[in-house]
Structure formats: structure tokens, C-alpha cells
């Protein structure tokens, strides 16, 4: 590794290193010295440490320092570090933890990856070898949990979403709004960055968990609960906003005809999987779960590993112009299933609908309609896609 060349690249690319720290007196100095071998573009954020951190930092008067009078959380420390880096004119920030688990000599790998992707914004996360004998079991489980939800929320599969060793594009971050303050911030920031169509990728890094000197401030119950609440909210936003927005963007870019041919008809999914996706979307669309259709169909499509685009498209059988007809069909079916006769008018259906009076009939009829619709649309889709696949194979063989 050519140190002078690396130092020059860091300067030319407008990169700084941010170290958030809280009571890591045993490892902080080693991490700082390791970074300074590569660059002086260093910002340390002392998050209200009560150990000897302040004394240690007094030995480094030439580096940028931010001190909090009391502990505010890693999320706040990182956000303040980003704000400070932006004010100093940096374009990118590499964050590295102060507990000694990361190796500063991995920084050149981030710089080389950034150099190869200068034409676009990119967020790089150092992927730890989670099978390493020093990695605690709870960290490995938490990482798998986080990776899964990140995929649900963005469609991007990563090996490691929890590593704090990262490179951030500051010009993107300064346009985003963040609300979390603790460890969950590192999830919020990568999800929202990915939603801005920024490439998020992993590169391999070294890792060391030395329990004799490492101090972890992760509180399993409290922080896991906060992360779970955040993921619930992000999945909800994904279903009602991000995924529909992304889908509409694709349709607008390709045009409806090309989208249908390439993304629906031309999908590599089997006719059975496409048909089940249609059935799911139709069932949810006809169901009485108004206000939750998009959230439910996307969430279920993800968990059932079905085609999200097809399921979402067919859930729109309940678009506003069709609602009176759906309610009418539900009431008629409900009467037939229950063997009763009720009296209602078109005016009631489009205004108050006498919801409480006819609720039982409507709910029974609605789920009956949803089941029938799912079977009919799903079977029709299966026949259509099977025929379409055979036709495509025949054309390829010719």
C-alpha cells in the first residue's frame, strides 16, 4: 500500500474520516493513530464520554473535534459529524467505530472503490466476516435480521447492513431528513439513501472483537426494540409510498406496453408464481381491508416470495371508480351466502352505506368476492402465462 498515493487520493476525492466515540478509552488512541497514518482529514465526535476520552483528545489539537456535554446517541453523533464535514467542504465521509473492531488500514479499499465509481453517488458498507470466531452470536443474528428487512425495504441484497465502517455520499445525505438518534440511525440512513437510487454495496473488511478491551454500548432489548419499530415504519412506507412510486417511475420510463411485456409477461417467474401473484393481488384488492391494500399486498408478496409488481398491479382492482360496484357485488354475495335479504339503495352505498346495519353481510360477501376473484383471475392468469411461455419457447426453437 502506497501511503502517499492514498493520502493524495483521499484529498483529491474530498474524503474525510469521522470517528464517533463514547467511552472507548482503551481503543480510541489506536484507531485515531491508524487513521492519521492515511489522512489528516479527521473529525472525532465525542458523544459525552465520561472516561478519559477528553484527555486523550487533548493530545490531538490539530484534528477537528466535536464534543457533546452529555451522551446523545450514535445517530446524533454521526449526524453532527456529517454536518461538520459538509461545512468543511468534504464530499464523502468514511465512518469508523472507535471500539477497535475495525482496521484503519482497510480505508484504502473504500477509496479504491470510490475512485472506480466517481461518475455516480455510492454508499459503501464494509462487510465483516460474520463467521469469524471472535464475532458474538447475537451480532451474527442481528445482522441477518437487518439484512432481511433492508432487502424488503429496498429490494437490495447485502451481506452486512450493520457494520459501522462505511463511506457516505455527503451531497445526498444533506438533502435527507432523519429522525432516529441511536444505533437504528445506521439503518435509517442506508434505507433512505437507497430510496434516492444511490447504489449501496458491500466490500470485504477485517474485523476483531477483543472482549478484553472492547466496550459495546448496544443494549439488546432497548436497541433491538427501537430497530424493530423503525423497520416496521420503513416497511409501511415502502408499501404505501416507495414501492408504488418506484413502480410508477418504471412504467413512466418504459411506457405501459413495454412494462407489461418486459416486467410482467417477460418475467422469469414461472406461470404458477405469476398466477399466484395475480390471485394474491386480486384477493387483497377485493377484500374489505380498505386503506391497507398496498401495505398488505407488498408485505405478503415479499414473505410469500411472489412477484411484487404483478401482485401490486392486480390489487388495484379496487380503484375508486370501481368501489361502488365492488360494494354492490359484496352485498349481493353476502345475502346469498347468509341466505338473507336486506334492503339498501345506491345512495346508501355511496354515502353512509348504513355500515353498522349491513356490516356482517358486507364482510362475508366481500371475502367471498375476494376468494372467487382470486380463483378466477389466478386461473385465467395461469392459462394465459402458460400459453405465452409455450409460444415464446416455440419462437426461440424456430
mmCIF file of C-alpha atoms in Angstrom:
data_model
loop_
_atom_site.group_PDB
_atom_site.id
_atom_site.type_symbol
_atom_site.label_atom_id
_atom_site.label_comp_id
_atom_site.label_asym_id
_atom_site.label_seq_id
_atom_site.Cartn_x
_atom_site.Cartn_y
_atom_site.Cartn_z
ATOM 1 C CA UNK A 1 0.000 0.000 0.000
ATOM 2 C CA UNK A 2 1.443 3.344 -1.090
ATOM 3 C CA UNK A 3 0.622 5.680 1.802
ATOM 4 C CA UNK A 4 1.422 8.899 -0.042
ATOM 5 C CA UNK A 5 -0.694 7.889 -3.021
ATOM 6 C CA UNK A 6 -3.606 7.004 -0.719
ATOM 7 C CA UNK A 7 -3.294 10.316 1.144
ATOM 8 C CA UNK A 8 -3.401 12.175 -2.166
ATOM 9 C CA UNK A 9 -6.437 10.242 -3.375
ATOM 10 C CA UNK A 10 -8.299 10.968 -0.147
ATOM 11 C CA UNK A 11 -7.598 14.678 -0.584
ATOM 12 C CA UNK A 12 -8.442 14.749 -4.296
ATOM 13 C CA UNK A 13 -11.746 12.918 -3.788
ATOM 14 C CA UNK A 14 -12.794 15.198 -0.937
ATOM 15 C CA UNK A 15 -12.996 12.440 1.670
ATOM 16 C CA UNK A 16 -12.811 12.785 5.440
ATOM 17 C CA UNK A 17 -12.961 10.213 8.230
ATOM 18 C CA UNK A 18 -15.433 10.530 11.101
ATOM 19 C CA UNK A 19 -14.936 8.671 14.394
ATOM 20 C CA UNK A 20 -17.939 8.781 16.748
ATOM 21 C CA UNK A 21 -16.822 7.738 20.224
ATOM 22 C CA UNK A 22 -18.334 7.133 23.630
ATOM 23 C CA UNK A 23 -16.265 5.708 26.499
ATOM 24 C CA UNK A 24 -13.782 3.780 24.355
ATOM 25 C CA UNK A 25 -10.647 4.957 26.165
ATOM 26 C CA UNK A 26 -8.806 1.662 25.643
ATOM 27 C CA UNK A 27 -9.012 1.632 21.839
ATOM 28 C CA UNK A 28 -9.636 5.237 20.745
ATOM 29 C CA UNK A 29 -5.981 6.284 20.518
ATOM 30 C CA UNK A 30 -5.067 3.264 18.396
ATOM 31 C CA UNK A 31 -7.905 3.977 15.948
ATOM 32 C CA UNK A 32 -7.019 7.687 15.673
ATOM 33 C CA UNK A 33 -3.333 6.948 15.067
ATOM 34 C CA UNK A 34 -4.256 4.364 12.439
ATOM 35 C CA UNK A 35 -6.397 6.892 10.554
ATOM 36 C CA UNK A 36 -3.759 9.634 10.806
ATOM 37 C CA UNK A 37 -1.271 7.392 9.012
ATOM 38 C CA UNK A 38 -3.527 7.725 5.975
ATOM 39 C CA UNK A 39 -5.059 11.206 6.267
ATOM 40 C CA UNK A 40 -5.339 14.288 8.452
ATOM 41 C CA UNK A 41 -8.922 14.792 7.263
ATOM 42 C CA UNK A 42 -10.286 13.515 10.537
ATOM 43 C CA UNK A 43 -13.287 14.508 12.650
ATOM 44 C CA UNK A 44 -13.796 12.955 16.098
ATOM 45 C CA UNK A 45 -17.206 13.328 17.734
ATOM 46 C CA UNK A 46 -17.015 12.793 21.490
ATOM 47 C CA UNK A 47 -20.546 11.762 22.425
ATOM 48 C CA UNK A 48 -20.464 12.863 26.060
ATOM 49 C CA UNK A 49 -17.815 10.359 27.223
ATOM 50 C CA UNK A 50 -17.311 10.090 30.979
ATOM 51 C CA UNK A 51 -13.988 8.209 30.879
ATOM 52 C CA UNK A 52 -10.593 9.616 29.836
ATOM 53 C CA UNK A 53 -11.672 10.297 26.223
ATOM 54 C CA UNK A 54 -11.457 14.085 26.631
ATOM 55 C CA UNK A 55 -7.900 13.821 27.977
ATOM 56 C CA UNK A 56 -6.891 11.541 25.116
ATOM 57 C CA UNK A 57 -8.257 14.002 22.547
ATOM 58 C CA UNK A 58 -6.282 16.886 24.066
ATOM 59 C CA UNK A 59 -3.174 15.220 22.638
ATOM 60 C CA UNK A 60 -4.579 15.815 19.117
ATOM 61 C CA UNK A 61 -5.120 19.588 18.879
ATOM 62 C CA UNK A 62 -4.730 19.577 15.071
ATOM 63 C CA UNK A 63 -7.701 17.363 14.280
ATOM 64 C CA UNK A 64 -11.331 18.509 14.081
ATOM 65 C CA UNK A 65 -13.243 17.697 17.257
ATOM 66 C CA UNK A 66 -16.886 17.942 18.311
ATOM 67 C CA UNK A 67 -17.701 17.488 21.996
ATOM 68 C CA UNK A 68 -21.157 16.826 23.485
ATOM 69 C CA UNK A 69 -21.606 17.680 27.184
ATOM 70 C CA UNK A 70 -23.706 14.527 27.613
ATOM 71 C CA UNK A 71 -24.344 11.315 25.701
ATOM 72 C CA UNK A 72 -26.905 11.741 22.908
ATOM 73 C CA UNK A 73 -26.560 8.509 20.949
ATOM 74 C CA UNK A 74 -24.585 7.283 17.963
ATOM 75 C CA UNK A 75 -27.160 8.571 15.494
ATOM 76 C CA UNK A 76 -26.867 12.136 16.785
ATOM 77 C CA UNK A 77 -23.059 11.874 16.853
ATOM 78 C CA UNK A 78 -22.948 10.722 13.226
ATOM 79 C CA UNK A 79 -25.405 13.356 12.051
ATOM 80 C CA UNK A 80 -23.372 16.077 13.761
ATOM 81 C CA UNK A 81 -20.204 14.650 12.216
ATOM 82 C CA UNK A 82 -21.791 14.740 8.742
ATOM 83 C CA UNK A 83 -22.955 18.304 9.284
ATOM 84 C CA UNK A 84 -19.466 19.360 10.338
ATOM 85 C CA UNK A 85 -17.878 17.583 7.364
ATOM 86 C CA UNK A 86 -20.273 19.310 4.949
ATOM 87 C CA UNK A 87 -19.442 22.695 6.480
ATOM 88 C CA UNK A 88 -15.763 21.987 5.812
ATOM 89 C CA UNK A 89 -16.470 21.222 2.147
ATOM 90 C CA UNK A 90 -15.971 17.460 2.130
ATOM 91 C CA UNK A 91 -17.872 15.385 -0.451
ATOM 92 C CA UNK A 92 -17.629 11.984 1.218
ATOM 93 C CA UNK A 93 -17.223 10.716 4.772
ATOM 94 C CA UNK A 94 -15.850 7.402 5.968
ATOM 95 C CA UNK A 95 -17.140 6.418 9.401
ATOM 96 C CA UNK A 96 -15.167 4.023 11.574
ATOM 97 C CA UNK A 97 -16.029 2.806 15.070
ATOM 98 C CA UNK A 98 -13.716 3.624 17.968
ATOM 99 C CA UNK A 99 -14.041 0.270 19.755
ATOM 100 C CA UNK A 100 -11.175 -1.339 17.834
ATOM 101 C CA UNK A 101 -13.241 -3.806 15.802
ATOM 102 C CA UNK A 102 -12.313 -2.062 12.530
ATOM 103 C CA UNK A 103 -8.884 -1.711 10.981
ATOM 104 C CA UNK A 104 -7.992 1.750 9.591
ATOM 105 C CA UNK A 105 -5.714 0.103 7.021
ATOM 106 C CA UNK A 106 -8.907 -1.028 5.235
ATOM 107 C CA UNK A 107 -9.651 2.615 4.329
ATOM 108 C CA UNK A 108 -7.744 2.369 1.001
ATOM 109 C CA UNK A 109 -10.227 -0.296 -0.122
ATOM 110 C CA UNK A 110 -13.046 2.238 0.273
ATOM 111 C CA UNK A 111 -11.032 4.849 -1.606
ATOM 112 C CA UNK A 112 -10.279 2.486 -4.493
ATOM 113 C CA UNK A 113 -13.948 1.509 -4.752
ATOM 114 C CA UNK A 114 -14.976 5.163 -4.696
ATOM 115 C CA UNK A 115 -12.414 6.017 -7.371
ATOM 116 C CA UNK A 116 -13.939 3.397 -9.661
ATOM 117 C CA UNK A 117 -17.420 4.854 -9.175
ATOM 118 C CA UNK A 118 -16.759 8.588 -9.414
ATOM 119 C CA UNK A 119 -19.436 9.045 -12.067
ATOM 120 C CA UNK A 120 -22.253 8.273 -9.603
ATOM 121 C CA UNK A 121 -23.186 8.530 -5.954
ATOM 122 C CA UNK A 122 -22.414 5.450 -3.919
ATOM 123 C CA UNK A 123 -22.682 4.294 -0.314
ATOM 124 C CA UNK A 124 -20.178 1.584 0.626
ATOM 125 C CA UNK A 125 -20.546 -0.649 3.679
ATOM 126 C CA UNK A 126 -17.651 -2.739 4.938
ATOM 127 C CA UNK A 127 -18.797 -6.356 5.121
ATOM 128 C CA UNK A 128 -17.462 -8.230 8.116
ATOM 129 C CA UNK A 129 -16.804 -11.947 8.086
ATOM 130 C CA UNK A 130 -19.634 -12.857 10.450
ATOM 131 C CA UNK A 131 -18.403 -16.460 10.680
ATOM 132 C CA UNK A 132 -15.166 -15.270 12.319
ATOM 133 C CA UNK A 133 -14.670 -16.951 15.690
ATOM 134 C CA UNK A 134 -14.469 -13.596 17.501
ATOM 135 C CA UNK A 135 -17.896 -12.420 16.262
ATOM 136 C CA UNK A 136 -20.553 -12.798 19.004
ATOM 137 C CA UNK A 137 -23.570 -14.931 18.091
ATOM 138 C CA UNK A 138 -26.008 -12.110 18.840
ATOM 139 C CA UNK A 139 -24.193 -9.866 16.335
ATOM 140 C CA UNK A 140 -24.445 -12.512 13.619
ATOM 141 C CA UNK A 141 -28.191 -12.986 14.243
ATOM 142 C CA UNK A 142 -28.830 -9.240 14.383
ATOM 143 C CA UNK A 143 -27.019 -8.759 11.092
ATOM 144 C CA UNK A 144 -29.095 -11.426 9.325
ATOM 145 C CA UNK A 145 -32.253 -9.836 10.727
ATOM 146 C CA UNK A 146 -31.183 -6.407 9.492
ATOM 147 C CA UNK A 147 -30.143 -7.723 6.058
ATOM 148 C CA UNK A 148 -33.558 -9.279 5.535
ATOM 149 C CA UNK A 149 -35.517 -6.124 6.347
ATOM 150 C CA UNK A 150 -33.198 -3.964 4.263
ATOM 151 C CA UNK A 151 -33.965 -6.245 1.303
ATOM 152 C CA UNK A 152 -37.711 -5.966 1.995
ATOM 153 C CA UNK A 153 -37.481 -2.170 2.150
ATOM 154 C CA UNK A 154 -35.207 -1.597 -0.855
ATOM 155 C CA UNK A 155 -35.004 -4.774 -2.923
ATOM 156 C CA UNK A 156 -31.198 -4.753 -2.422
ATOM 157 C CA UNK A 157 -29.467 -7.827 -1.018
ATOM 158 C CA UNK A 158 -26.384 -7.159 1.115
ATOM 159 C CA UNK A 159 -24.069 -9.347 3.159
ATOM 160 C CA UNK A 160 -23.706 -6.830 6.004
ATOM 161 C CA UNK A 161 -26.007 -3.889 6.792
ATOM 162 C CA UNK A 162 -24.939 -3.270 10.389
ATOM 163 C CA UNK A 163 -21.244 -2.563 10.007
ATOM 164 C CA UNK A 164 -20.330 0.961 11.109
ATOM 165 C CA UNK A 165 -17.333 1.081 8.752
ATOM 166 C CA UNK A 166 -18.871 2.943 5.792
ATOM 167 C CA UNK A 167 -18.374 5.554 3.115
ATOM 168 C CA UNK A 168 -21.248 8.035 2.723
ATOM 169 C CA UNK A 169 -22.006 10.496 -0.124
ATOM 170 C CA UNK A 170 -22.480 13.746 1.789
ATOM 171 C CA UNK A 171 -24.208 15.585 -1.077
ATOM 172 C CA UNK A 172 -27.022 13.024 -0.822
ATOM 173 C CA UNK A 173 -27.244 12.981 2.978
ATOM 174 C CA UNK A 174 -27.612 16.747 3.248
ATOM 175 C CA UNK A 175 -30.871 16.537 1.269
ATOM 176 C CA UNK A 176 -32.438 13.886 3.513
ATOM 177 C CA UNK A 177 -34.373 14.196 6.755
ATOM 178 C CA UNK A 178 -33.507 11.834 9.611
ATOM 179 C CA UNK A 179 -35.373 11.231 12.863
ATOM 180 C CA UNK A 180 -33.559 8.474 14.743
ATOM 181 C CA UNK A 181 -30.855 9.126 17.322
ATOM 182 C CA UNK A 182 -29.347 5.819 18.457
ATOM 183 C CA UNK A 183 -27.950 2.736 16.684
ATOM 184 C CA UNK A 184 -31.040 2.477 14.483
ATOM 185 C CA UNK A 185 -29.869 5.585 12.599
ATOM 186 C CA UNK A 186 -27.425 3.419 10.651
ATOM 187 C CA UNK A 187 -30.411 1.528 9.234
ATOM 188 C CA UNK A 188 -32.489 4.632 8.530
ATOM 189 C CA UNK A 189 -29.662 6.313 6.646
ATOM 190 C CA UNK A 190 -28.898 3.419 4.277
ATOM 191 C CA UNK A 191 -32.582 2.760 3.522
ATOM 192 C CA UNK A 192 -33.342 6.403 2.746
ATOM 193 C CA UNK A 193 -30.163 6.712 0.690
ATOM 194 C CA UNK A 194 -31.131 3.628 -1.323
ATOM 195 C CA UNK A 195 -34.590 5.149 -1.887
ATOM 196 C CA UNK A 196 -32.802 8.007 -3.657
ATOM 197 C CA UNK A 197 -31.492 5.482 -6.216
ATOM 198 C CA UNK A 198 -27.975 5.620 -4.755
ATOM 199 C CA UNK A 199 -26.021 2.386 -5.179
ATOM 200 C CA UNK A 200 -25.444 0.666 -1.832
ATOM 201 C CA UNK A 201 -22.847 -2.099 -1.849
ATOM 202 C CA UNK A 202 -20.545 -4.130 0.369
ATOM 203 C CA UNK A 203 -16.787 -4.556 0.239
ATOM 204 C CA UNK A 204 -14.937 -7.040 2.494
ATOM 205 C CA UNK A 205 -13.154 -5.720 5.586
ATOM 206 C CA UNK A 206 -11.282 -7.190 8.554
ATOM 207 C CA UNK A 207 -12.927 -7.372 11.961
ATOM 208 C CA UNK A 208 -11.740 -8.011 15.515
ATOM 209 C CA UNK A 209 -13.902 -8.393 18.623
ATOM 210 C CA UNK A 210 -11.489 -8.303 21.546
ATOM 211 C CA UNK A 211 -13.665 -8.612 24.636
ATOM 212 C CA UNK A 212 -10.733 -7.724 26.894
ATOM 213 C CA UNK A 213 -10.669 -4.119 25.665
ATOM 214 C CA UNK A 214 -13.780 -3.585 23.568
ATOM 215 C CA UNK A 215 -16.705 -1.714 25.116
ATOM 216 C CA UNK A 216 -20.078 -2.141 23.394
ATOM 217 C CA UNK A 217 -22.925 0.244 24.176
ATOM 218 C CA UNK A 218 -25.560 -1.733 22.285
ATOM 219 C CA UNK A 219 -28.435 -2.561 24.647
ATOM 220 C CA UNK A 220 -30.001 -5.762 23.270
ATOM 221 C CA UNK A 221 -33.592 -5.234 24.436
ATOM 222 C CA UNK A 222 -33.939 -1.463 24.100
ATOM 223 C CA UNK A 223 -31.994 -1.060 20.870
ATOM 224 C CA UNK A 224 -33.472 -4.142 19.226
ATOM 225 C CA UNK A 225 -36.934 -2.793 20.061
ATOM 226 C CA UNK A 226 -36.076 0.602 18.561
ATOM 227 C CA UNK A 227 -34.719 -1.093 15.427
ATOM 228 C CA UNK A 228 -37.864 -3.234 15.131
ATOM 229 C CA UNK A 229 -40.113 -0.180 15.412
ATOM 230 C CA UNK A 230 -38.059 1.616 12.771
ATOM 231 C CA UNK A 231 -38.223 -1.369 10.392
ATOM 232 C CA UNK A 232 -41.991 -1.620 10.871
ATOM 233 C CA UNK A 233 -42.338 2.028 9.892
ATOM 234 C CA UNK A 234 -39.963 1.694 6.932
ATOM 235 C CA UNK A 235 -41.806 -1.381 5.625
ATOM 236 C CA UNK A 236 -45.072 0.564 5.878
ATOM 237 C CA UNK A 237 -43.546 3.467 3.926
ATOM 238 C CA UNK A 238 -42.170 1.000 1.390
ATOM 239 C CA UNK A 239 -45.603 -0.494 0.789
ATOM 240 C CA UNK A 240 -47.626 2.711 0.569
ATOM 241 C CA UNK A 241 -45.074 5.055 -0.975
ATOM 242 C CA UNK A 242 -41.649 3.794 -2.069
ATOM 243 C CA UNK A 243 -42.651 0.668 -3.998
ATOM 244 C CA UNK A 244 -45.660 2.242 -5.789
ATOM 245 C CA UNK A 245 -43.506 5.275 -6.605
ATOM 246 C CA UNK A 246 -40.730 3.076 -7.985
ATOM 247 C CA UNK A 247 -43.236 1.034 -9.973
ATOM 248 C CA UNK A 248 -44.861 4.140 -11.473
ATOM 249 C CA UNK A 249 -41.412 5.510 -12.296
ATOM 250 C CA UNK A 250 -40.571 2.324 -14.196
ATOM 251 C CA UNK A 251 -43.887 2.426 -16.038
ATOM 252 C CA UNK A 252 -43.380 6.091 -16.929
ATOM 253 C CA UNK A 253 -39.855 5.430 -18.155
ATOM 254 C CA UNK A 254 -40.696 2.329 -20.194
ATOM 255 C CA UNK A 255 -44.277 3.048 -21.125
ATOM 256 C CA UNK A 256 -47.182 0.824 -20.093
ATOM 257 C CA UNK A 257 -46.903 -1.535 -23.087
ATOM 258 C CA UNK A 258 -43.166 -2.157 -22.645
ATOM 259 C CA UNK A 259 -43.607 -2.538 -18.867
ATOM 260 C CA UNK A 260 -46.303 -5.163 -19.329
ATOM 261 C CA UNK A 261 -44.212 -7.086 -21.843
ATOM 262 C CA UNK A 262 -40.868 -6.910 -20.007
ATOM 263 C CA UNK A 263 -41.794 -6.827 -16.324
ATOM 264 C CA UNK A 264 -44.983 -8.861 -16.282
ATOM 265 C CA UNK A 265 -45.088 -11.088 -19.340
ATOM 266 C CA UNK A 266 -41.327 -11.274 -19.767
ATOM 267 C CA UNK A 267 -40.565 -12.011 -16.119
ATOM 268 C CA UNK A 268 -38.519 -15.152 -15.500
ATOM 269 C CA UNK A 269 -41.040 -16.272 -12.890
ATOM 270 C CA UNK A 270 -42.951 -19.451 -13.644
ATOM 271 C CA UNK A 271 -46.616 -19.298 -14.801
ATOM 272 C CA UNK A 272 -47.589 -20.731 -11.409
ATOM 273 C CA UNK A 273 -45.777 -17.985 -9.494
ATOM 274 C CA UNK A 274 -47.265 -15.271 -11.717
ATOM 275 C CA UNK A 275 -50.746 -16.748 -11.308
ATOM 276 C CA UNK A 276 -50.390 -16.879 -7.516
ATOM 277 C CA UNK A 277 -49.213 -13.253 -7.578
ATOM 278 C CA UNK A 278 -52.339 -12.304 -9.537
ATOM 279 C CA UNK A 279 -54.507 -14.256 -7.104
ATOM 280 C CA UNK A 280 -52.915 -12.529 -4.090
ATOM 281 C CA UNK A 281 -53.308 -9.055 -5.606
ATOM 282 C CA UNK A 282 -56.926 -9.704 -6.586
ATOM 283 C CA UNK A 283 -57.821 -11.145 -3.175
ATOM 284 C CA UNK A 284 -56.365 -8.139 -1.336
ATOM 285 C CA UNK A 285 -57.932 -5.698 -3.825
ATOM 286 C CA UNK A 286 -61.448 -7.116 -3.318
ATOM 287 C CA UNK A 287 -61.058 -7.542 0.448
ATOM 288 C CA UNK A 288 -62.712 -5.080 2.873
ATOM 289 C CA UNK A 289 -59.338 -4.013 4.299
ATOM 290 C CA UNK A 290 -59.553 -0.503 2.857
ATOM 291 C CA UNK A 291 -56.533 1.701 3.490
ATOM 292 C CA UNK A 292 -54.202 -1.261 3.931
ATOM 293 C CA UNK A 293 -54.330 -2.856 0.478
ATOM 294 C CA UNK A 294 -50.920 -1.658 -0.721
ATOM 295 C CA UNK A 295 -49.180 -2.401 2.569
ATOM 296 C CA UNK A 296 -50.664 -5.890 2.785
ATOM 297 C CA UNK A 297 -50.097 -6.911 -0.814
ATOM 298 C CA UNK A 298 -46.430 -5.839 -0.871
ATOM 299 C CA UNK A 299 -45.684 -7.344 2.540
ATOM 300 C CA UNK A 300 -47.362 -10.657 1.704
ATOM 301 C CA UNK A 301 -45.748 -10.780 -1.742
ATOM 302 C CA UNK A 302 -42.340 -10.397 -0.100
ATOM 303 C CA UNK A 303 -42.941 -13.040 2.567
ATOM 304 C CA UNK A 304 -44.527 -15.473 0.106
ATOM 305 C CA UNK A 305 -41.753 -14.757 -2.428
ATOM 306 C CA UNK A 306 -44.216 -13.816 -5.161
ATOM 307 C CA UNK A 307 -43.936 -11.222 -7.934
ATOM 308 C CA UNK A 308 -44.433 -7.868 -6.179
ATOM 309 C CA UNK A 309 -45.103 -5.917 -9.394
ATOM 310 C CA UNK A 310 -47.867 -8.280 -10.538
ATOM 311 C CA UNK A 311 -49.438 -8.521 -7.073
ATOM 312 C CA UNK A 312 -49.471 -4.738 -6.686
ATOM 313 C CA UNK A 313 -50.880 -4.190 -10.196
ATOM 314 C CA UNK A 314 -53.833 -6.533 -9.604
ATOM 315 C CA UNK A 315 -54.545 -5.156 -6.131
ATOM 316 C CA UNK A 316 -55.705 -2.031 -7.959
ATOM 317 C CA UNK A 317 -58.959 -3.718 -8.974
ATOM 318 C CA UNK A 318 -60.304 -1.582 -6.125
ATOM 319 C CA UNK A 319 -59.540 1.792 -7.712
ATOM 320 C CA UNK A 320 -62.085 4.468 -6.642
ATOM 321 C CA UNK A 321 -64.281 4.241 -9.795
ATOM 322 C CA UNK A 322 -64.818 0.515 -9.114
ATOM 323 C CA UNK A 323 -65.616 0.770 -5.398
ATOM 324 C CA UNK A 324 -69.446 1.116 -5.714
ATOM 325 C CA UNK A 325 -69.548 -1.977 -7.931
ATOM 326 C CA UNK A 326 -67.352 -3.936 -5.503
ATOM 327 C CA UNK A 327 -69.573 -2.980 -2.560
ATOM 328 C CA UNK A 328 -72.703 -3.888 -4.551
ATOM 329 C CA UNK A 329 -71.280 -7.294 -5.543
ATOM 330 C CA UNK A 330 -70.153 -7.901 -1.943
ATOM 331 C CA UNK A 331 -73.625 -7.168 -0.564
ATOM 332 C CA UNK A 332 -75.300 -9.412 -3.130
ATOM 333 C CA UNK A 333 -72.898 -12.273 -2.429
ATOM 334 C CA UNK A 334 -73.239 -11.736 1.323
ATOM 335 C CA UNK A 335 -77.007 -12.098 1.101
ATOM 336 C CA UNK A 336 -76.625 -15.261 -0.969
ATOM 337 C CA UNK A 337 -74.133 -16.871 1.422
ATOM 338 C CA UNK A 338 -76.094 -15.949 4.562
ATOM 339 C CA UNK A 339 -79.474 -16.760 2.988
ATOM 340 C CA UNK A 340 -80.970 -13.407 3.919
ATOM 341 C CA UNK A 341 -82.410 -10.404 2.176
ATOM 342 C CA UNK A 342 -81.525 -6.815 3.053
ATOM 343 C CA UNK A 343 -82.787 -3.528 1.705
ATOM 344 C CA UNK A 344 -80.351 -0.863 0.543
ATOM 345 C CA UNK A 345 -80.100 1.826 -2.123
ATOM 346 C CA UNK A 346 -77.377 3.188 -4.381
ATOM 347 C CA UNK A 347 -77.466 6.403 -2.340
ATOM 348 C CA UNK A 348 -76.735 4.462 0.871
ATOM 349 C CA UNK A 349 -73.845 2.669 -0.792
ATOM 350 C CA UNK A 350 -72.161 5.884 -1.931
ATOM 351 C CA UNK A 351 -72.815 7.908 1.262
ATOM 352 C CA UNK A 352 -73.205 6.318 4.680
ATOM 353 C CA UNK A 353 -73.823 2.756 3.340
ATOM 354 C CA UNK A 354 -75.522 2.021 6.708
ATOM 355 C CA UNK A 355 -72.226 0.419 7.599
ATOM 356 C CA UNK A 356 -73.210 -0.928 11.010
ATOM 357 C CA UNK A 357 -76.544 -2.297 9.824
ATOM 358 C CA UNK A 358 -75.113 -4.246 6.863
ATOM 359 C CA UNK A 359 -71.562 -4.828 8.130
ATOM 360 C CA UNK A 360 -71.867 -8.589 8.617
ATOM 361 C CA UNK A 361 -73.414 -9.091 5.186
ATOM 362 C CA UNK A 362 -70.813 -6.888 3.556
ATOM 363 C CA UNK A 363 -67.823 -8.566 5.242
ATOM 364 C CA UNK A 364 -68.993 -12.084 4.380
ATOM 365 C CA UNK A 365 -69.757 -11.061 0.811
ATOM 366 C CA UNK A 366 -66.509 -9.130 0.450
ATOM 367 C CA UNK A 367 -64.303 -12.059 1.444
ATOM 368 C CA UNK A 368 -66.410 -14.345 -0.743
ATOM 369 C CA UNK A 369 -65.898 -11.985 -3.685
ATOM 370 C CA UNK A 370 -62.181 -11.792 -2.910
ATOM 371 C CA UNK A 371 -61.895 -15.594 -2.902
ATOM 372 C CA UNK A 372 -63.875 -16.037 -6.116
ATOM 373 C CA UNK A 373 -61.957 -13.204 -7.800
ATOM 374 C CA UNK A 374 -58.599 -14.661 -6.746
ATOM 375 C CA UNK A 375 -59.530 -18.091 -8.130
ATOM 376 C CA UNK A 376 -60.891 -16.761 -11.419
ATOM 377 C CA UNK A 377 -58.136 -14.221 -12.085
ATOM 378 C CA UNK A 378 -55.419 -16.591 -10.855
ATOM 379 C CA UNK A 379 -56.599 -19.495 -13.022
ATOM 380 C CA UNK A 380 -57.023 -17.240 -16.053
ATOM 381 C CA UNK A 381 -53.542 -15.857 -15.479
ATOM 382 C CA UNK A 382 -52.063 -19.339 -15.203
ATOM 383 C CA UNK A 383 -53.632 -20.390 -18.523
ATOM 384 C CA UNK A 384 -52.520 -17.167 -20.205
ATOM 385 C CA UNK A 385 -48.918 -17.266 -18.944
ATOM 386 C CA UNK A 386 -48.586 -20.979 -19.718
ATOM 387 C CA UNK A 387 -49.700 -20.298 -23.302
ATOM 388 C CA UNK A 388 -47.416 -17.251 -23.523
ATOM 389 C CA UNK A 389 -44.411 -19.278 -22.289
ATOM 390 C CA UNK A 390 -45.050 -22.080 -24.780
ATOM 391 C CA UNK A 391 -45.364 -19.550 -27.605
ATOM 392 C CA UNK A 392 -42.069 -17.906 -26.589
ATOM 393 C CA UNK A 393 -40.289 -21.259 -26.434
ATOM 394 C CA UNK A 394 -41.635 -22.190 -29.867
ATOM 395 C CA UNK A 395 -40.352 -18.910 -31.317
ATOM 396 C CA UNK A 396 -36.916 -19.465 -29.761
ATOM 397 C CA UNK A 397 -36.713 -23.006 -31.160
ATOM 398 C CA UNK A 398 -37.581 -21.701 -34.627
#
